[in-house]
């Protein structure tokens, strides 16, 4: 296209509308959308409750800045806090911004103890966003090289390697950043042992444990947040993607220990605007219902079971199937290209998200039906068969 910067490898279709788990292109061709806008449209497209609430909010108040209070922001903060760390919430507009706020919280927390306590540890192959701080936390040279110098004071450890993390810990560390399930790098779940040890090490060295649940949060794993499946609680939780059901919003939730910011320390013009927060309230109300999350877990197990069967049938194509809940990655063997496979799936009418490690991600809206899960697996099989 003439006027858009060449920043994305886009699939060759233009989408015009969506309904539930389906999207339609300019030729009215229907696609089963297992991208959900990269784990964003958790309630699917054009969900009646979300549409009604947003129409109502549009007619009341879209934006008023943080010079004033607004009701949806207060309501969403309460919902997020009560369902997670019971502490305070800051609203941003994206995942990267939520992580930037978490980085500042970590730095201030450290400096309140001593001025050398500013080091932040993050995992190799992690993904935390594209702004300079979040990019620095993203332990992947391919995203970083062209933009150096990066932000100072970061170091990296090997994901799921307790010994390596322990060797990097010191009194100068103010925070450890982690995705409980690495998303961009190919759906790689942390081990329970690793998260437990990370928690212990952070306590031992008085550092904050920060979980980036921008992708694996908001019900995706069958619990509201992935850490609740592991039973390991962070001090700081970053949230975005699914939180607004498609409306841009990000949030940081902290426990009492990490509640260090004061007026003047941080801010955002758009953060916490009533429109985005109203969307967040609808999403939270829908997905925190116990039967909703139980179904996500069950449908996820079904998806995983069926994909593992395909792995048995096509060992010459599929190397591994990994994930939790409705966050599942299929890694292909060497010589079978994930992006080519995604294009074949698109031709069959199934949309999937490429990721690192030669993987394709299945990230459907959480309202996907059992029939649609089966249909997706059938279309996937058709696409990869020959
Ligand atoms: C997508 C993602 C981000 C970045 O979110 P943006 O809204 O694109 O800035 C950060 N962390 C994780 C784990 C993500 O998946």
XYZ file of C-alpha atoms and ligand atoms in Angstrom:
401
model
C 0.000 0.000 0.000
C 1.206 3.462 -0.851
C 0.769 5.334 2.394
C 1.378 2.752 5.117
C 4.812 2.098 6.543
C 6.075 -1.335 5.734
C 6.034 -2.609 9.336
C 3.954 -5.784 8.998
C 3.948 -9.038 7.048
C 0.219 -8.946 6.401
C -1.961 -11.710 5.007
C -3.437 -10.700 1.640
C -7.022 -10.033 2.749
C -8.926 -6.963 3.981
C -11.442 -7.578 6.750
C -14.677 -5.610 6.928
C -16.803 -7.176 9.664
C -17.019 -9.946 12.211
C -19.612 -11.939 14.090
C -18.704 -14.218 16.980
C -15.729 -16.336 15.915
C -16.157 -15.432 12.210
C -14.737 -12.556 10.157
C -15.590 -11.571 6.593
C -13.373 -10.030 3.922
C -14.175 -7.575 1.116
C -15.460 -10.477 -1.024
C -17.754 -11.684 1.797
C -15.563 -14.770 2.201
C -15.941 -16.078 5.774
C -12.982 -17.109 7.937
C -12.928 -18.911 11.252
C -10.913 -16.452 13.313
C -8.479 -18.327 15.579
C -6.299 -15.212 15.840
C -8.883 -13.122 17.741
C -6.781 -10.095 16.798
C -3.822 -11.759 18.570
C -5.626 -12.809 21.769
C -7.633 -9.576 21.923
C -11.233 -10.314 20.902
C -11.937 -12.600 23.861
C -15.723 -12.170 23.484
C -15.534 -12.624 19.720
C -16.616 -9.991 17.208
C -19.631 -7.743 17.695
C -20.604 -9.308 21.033
C -24.093 -7.893 21.811
C -23.290 -6.944 25.437
C -20.083 -5.175 24.457
C -21.718 -3.350 21.554
C -24.668 -2.187 23.666
C -22.464 -0.957 26.511
C -20.093 0.865 24.153
C -22.959 2.572 22.283
C -24.340 3.728 25.607
C -20.930 4.993 26.745
C -20.272 6.772 23.414
C -23.375 8.847 23.981
C -22.322 9.687 27.554
C -18.582 10.288 27.792
C -15.693 9.037 25.628
C -12.829 10.878 27.254
C -12.298 13.304 30.099
C -8.569 12.849 31.034
C -7.286 12.002 34.490
C -7.824 15.528 35.746
C -11.155 14.088 36.904
C -12.650 10.830 38.140
C -14.791 8.687 35.855
C -17.059 5.821 36.888
C -16.025 3.066 34.434
C -12.359 3.537 35.469
C -13.205 3.151 39.155
C -15.417 0.158 38.451
C -12.823 -1.637 36.293
C -10.040 -1.013 38.831
C -12.186 -2.613 41.518
C -12.943 -5.657 39.354
C -9.288 -6.139 38.402
C -8.033 -5.691 41.943
C -10.599 -7.956 43.634
C -9.961 -10.764 41.158
C -6.171 -10.574 41.398
C -3.708 -8.972 43.837
C -6.194 -6.957 45.966
C -4.033 -3.852 45.495
C -4.074 -0.824 43.180
C -4.409 -0.384 39.405
C -2.895 2.008 36.842
C -4.435 2.235 33.369
C -2.456 2.550 30.126
C -3.424 1.950 26.490
C -1.427 -1.094 25.439
C 0.717 -3.955 26.611
C 3.982 -2.141 25.996
C 2.754 0.833 28.010
C 1.626 -1.399 30.849
C 5.139 -2.855 30.928
C 6.731 0.608 30.791
C 4.733 1.495 33.895
C 5.877 -1.745 35.543
C 9.506 -0.892 34.719
C 9.134 2.509 36.399
C 7.444 0.925 39.420
C 10.332 -1.544 39.681
C 12.971 1.185 39.442
C 11.273 3.342 42.046
C 10.791 0.358 44.367
C 14.516 -0.408 44.129
C 15.693 3.186 44.550
C 13.542 3.574 47.662
C 15.794 0.891 49.198
C 19.142 2.004 47.783
C 20.308 3.834 44.684
C 22.140 0.795 43.285
C 19.060 -1.410 43.359
C 17.981 -0.722 39.768
C 18.761 -3.899 37.832
C 15.903 -5.606 36.013
C 16.101 -9.242 34.943
C 14.108 -10.562 31.996
C 14.039 -13.871 30.141
C 15.727 -14.765 26.883
C 13.088 -15.190 24.160
C 10.581 -13.121 26.105
C 8.320 -10.524 24.520
C 7.226 -7.407 26.385
C 6.498 -4.879 23.619
C 8.150 -2.466 21.184
C 8.770 0.758 23.100
C 12.353 1.247 24.249
C 11.938 0.012 27.834
C 9.700 -2.904 26.887
C 11.994 -3.665 23.942
C 14.962 -3.792 26.289
C 13.055 -6.230 28.503
C 12.365 -8.320 25.394
C 15.260 -10.769 25.408
C 15.468 -11.237 21.627
C 18.366 -9.684 19.707
C 16.404 -9.831 16.422
C 14.015 -7.172 17.766
C 16.738 -5.128 19.508
C 19.831 -4.939 17.296
C 18.710 -2.185 14.929
C 17.647 0.129 17.731
C 20.600 0.146 20.100
C 21.540 1.708 22.452
C 18.872 0.158 24.625
C 17.830 1.201 28.124
C 20.557 0.504 30.703
C 20.386 -1.756 33.725
C 18.853 -4.913 32.214
C 20.186 -8.461 32.247
C 18.764 -11.740 30.937
C 18.288 -15.264 32.220
C 17.288 -18.502 30.561
C 13.561 -19.197 30.829
C 12.731 -22.262 32.963
C 16.333 -22.506 34.199
C 16.336 -22.018 37.985
C 20.124 -22.184 38.296
C 20.631 -19.500 35.679
C 18.104 -17.181 37.293
C 19.683 -17.750 40.716
C 23.134 -16.913 39.325
C 21.839 -13.540 38.048
C 20.142 -12.530 41.304
C 21.792 -10.023 43.638
C 20.892 -7.209 46.018
C 21.049 -4.866 43.001
C 18.079 -6.548 41.347
C 14.828 -4.604 41.764
C 12.604 -6.821 39.619
C 12.273 -10.021 37.619
C 10.014 -9.849 34.544
C 8.387 -13.028 33.248
C 5.609 -14.249 30.986
C 4.113 -17.300 32.769
C 3.520 -18.600 29.251
C 5.759 -17.111 26.581
C 3.509 -16.169 23.676
C 5.374 -14.530 20.783
C 8.222 -16.977 21.004
C 5.946 -19.949 20.397
C 3.653 -20.737 23.372
C 6.170 -21.967 25.916
C 4.688 -22.477 29.397
C 6.859 -21.903 32.448
C 7.296 -24.891 34.707
C 5.607 -24.655 38.100
C 8.966 -25.215 39.754
C 10.502 -22.287 37.874
C 7.786 -19.823 38.899
C 7.936 -21.044 42.502
C 11.707 -20.572 42.585
C 11.428 -17.145 40.955
C 8.965 -16.160 43.695
C 11.336 -17.392 46.411
C 14.361 -15.648 44.893
C 12.478 -12.354 44.605
C 11.503 -12.591 48.275
C 15.041 -13.482 49.297
C 16.543 -10.486 47.428
C 13.666 -8.058 48.054
C 12.909 -7.739 44.332
C 9.507 -7.431 42.670
C 8.169 -10.379 40.705
C 6.450 -8.976 37.616
C 4.213 -11.220 35.500
C 3.448 -9.997 32.002
C 0.065 -11.592 31.319
C -0.701 -9.383 28.355
C -1.185 -12.484 26.197
C -1.816 -15.372 28.608
C -4.189 -13.432 30.897
C -7.877 -12.511 30.641
C -9.248 -16.032 30.852
C -7.124 -17.508 28.069
C -5.813 -20.439 30.147
C -9.129 -21.284 31.793
C -8.335 -19.192 34.882
C -8.673 -15.441 34.837
C -4.854 -15.197 34.933
C -2.299 -17.883 34.211
C -0.566 -17.337 37.574
C -3.755 -18.602 39.221
C -3.238 -21.931 37.477
C 0.323 -22.118 38.771
C -0.543 -20.923 42.277
C 2.364 -18.430 42.237
C 1.413 -14.811 42.839
C 3.410 -11.884 41.404
C 3.818 -8.445 42.998
C 3.023 -6.720 39.730
C 0.720 -7.952 36.968
C 0.555 -6.381 33.504
C -2.583 -6.826 31.430
C -3.732 -5.590 28.015
C -4.752 -7.426 24.802
C -8.021 -9.122 25.877
C -8.918 -6.601 28.567
C -10.975 -4.315 26.313
C -12.329 -7.078 24.070
C -10.909 -5.103 21.111
C -10.884 -1.579 22.503
C -7.267 -0.502 23.252
C -6.459 -0.621 26.964
C -3.658 -1.795 29.217
C -3.354 -2.027 32.980
C -0.854 -2.650 35.744
C -2.061 -4.210 38.958
C 0.197 -4.090 42.026
C -0.014 -5.562 45.511
C 0.499 -3.322 48.557
C 4.254 -3.847 48.534
C 4.603 -2.524 44.965
C 2.199 0.401 45.408
C 4.954 3.035 45.209
C 3.859 5.612 42.625
C 2.756 9.105 43.700
C 1.304 12.091 41.830
C 3.788 13.248 39.177
C 5.576 9.890 38.877
C 3.647 8.534 35.915
C 0.631 9.268 33.754
C -1.219 8.836 30.479
C -3.601 11.184 28.689
C -5.787 8.419 27.292
C -5.142 5.828 30.016
C -8.287 4.889 31.913
C -10.658 6.694 29.566
C -14.328 5.867 30.177
C -14.894 4.215 26.785
C -12.053 1.711 27.095
C -12.799 1.045 30.765
C -16.474 0.435 30.049
C -15.378 -2.218 27.553
C -13.111 -3.689 30.223
C -15.965 -3.881 32.713
C -18.135 -5.845 30.251
C -15.271 -8.223 29.452
C -14.429 -8.772 33.129
C -18.075 -9.412 34.035
C -18.440 -11.978 31.259
C -15.232 -13.911 31.711
C -15.124 -14.047 35.506
C -18.220 -16.237 35.555
C -17.064 -19.617 36.843
C -18.843 -21.659 34.172
C -17.314 -19.440 31.472
C -13.774 -20.173 32.636
C -14.523 -23.866 33.162
C -15.672 -24.079 29.542
C -12.511 -22.342 28.329
C -10.492 -24.972 30.154
C -12.549 -27.867 28.767
C -12.603 -26.570 25.202
C -8.858 -25.945 25.463
C -8.262 -29.534 26.584
C -10.339 -30.748 23.659
C -8.385 -28.573 21.193
C -5.103 -29.806 22.630
C -6.212 -33.445 22.513
C -7.266 -33.186 18.871
C -4.064 -31.393 17.834
C -1.967 -34.011 19.617
C -3.806 -36.664 17.603
C -2.791 -34.798 14.451
C 0.803 -34.839 15.663
C 0.603 -38.650 15.866
C -0.919 -38.815 12.374
C 1.521 -36.352 10.768
C 4.869 -36.768 12.553
C 6.585 -35.717 9.299
C 4.876 -32.293 9.678
C 4.210 -31.574 13.358
C 7.034 -31.534 15.881
C 5.241 -30.427 19.055
C 1.904 -29.257 20.465
C 2.046 -27.037 23.571
C -0.126 -24.735 25.595
C -2.778 -24.234 28.214
C -6.485 -23.547 27.819
C -7.272 -21.782 24.551
C -3.653 -20.774 24.029
C -2.141 -23.570 21.976
C 0.896 -23.668 19.713
C 1.694 -26.186 16.991
C 5.395 -26.317 16.182
C 6.329 -27.707 12.769
C 9.345 -29.832 11.946
C 12.302 -28.272 10.166
C 11.546 -27.852 6.470
C 7.839 -27.181 7.033
C 7.403 -23.398 7.246
C 4.864 -22.029 9.726
C 4.048 -18.988 7.606
C 3.409 -21.112 4.504
C 1.152 -23.307 6.624
C -0.715 -20.212 7.868
C -1.320 -19.193 4.242
C -2.679 -22.648 3.438
C -4.979 -22.452 6.469
C -6.186 -19.040 5.296
C -7.080 -20.530 1.927
C -9.130 -23.153 3.775
C -10.854 -20.392 5.737
C -8.976 -20.653 9.048
C -6.932 -17.780 10.500
C -3.968 -18.591 12.780
C -1.090 -16.501 14.191
C 2.547 -17.276 13.317
C 4.995 -17.190 16.245
C 8.660 -17.892 16.944
C 10.060 -21.455 16.966
C 8.342 -22.266 13.633
C 5.020 -22.320 15.486
C 1.409 -21.446 14.646
C -0.768 -20.157 17.476
C -4.400 -21.114 18.046
C -5.851 -18.148 19.987
C -9.607 -18.230 19.348
C -12.137 -15.935 20.992
C -12.960 -17.511 24.354
C -16.627 -17.764 23.309
C -15.708 -20.312 20.614
C -18.137 -23.265 20.486
C -17.167 -26.943 20.652
C -18.267 -27.293 17.025
C -16.046 -24.411 15.974
C -13.055 -25.969 17.758
C -13.632 -29.190 15.810
C -14.119 -27.280 12.565
C -10.838 -25.424 13.107
C -8.943 -28.683 13.649
C -10.550 -30.202 10.537
C -9.615 -27.176 8.405
C -6.101 -27.250 9.864
C -5.744 -30.926 8.941
C -6.937 -30.212 5.398
C -4.362 -27.425 5.099
C -1.363 -29.402 6.353
C -2.277 -32.789 4.856
C -0.256 -32.430 1.665
C 1.488 -8.352 22.764
C 2.323 -8.391 23.965
C 2.879 -7.225 24.512
C 2.788 -5.891 23.826
O 1.484 -5.409 23.768
P 1.154 -4.181 22.791
O -0.284 -3.879 23.112
O 1.357 -4.643 21.385
O 2.066 -3.072 23.150
C 3.567 -7.327 25.697
N 3.711 -8.508 26.331
C 3.203 -9.651 25.827
C 3.375 -10.923 26.593
C 2.492 -9.636 24.629
O 2.018 -10.773 24.125
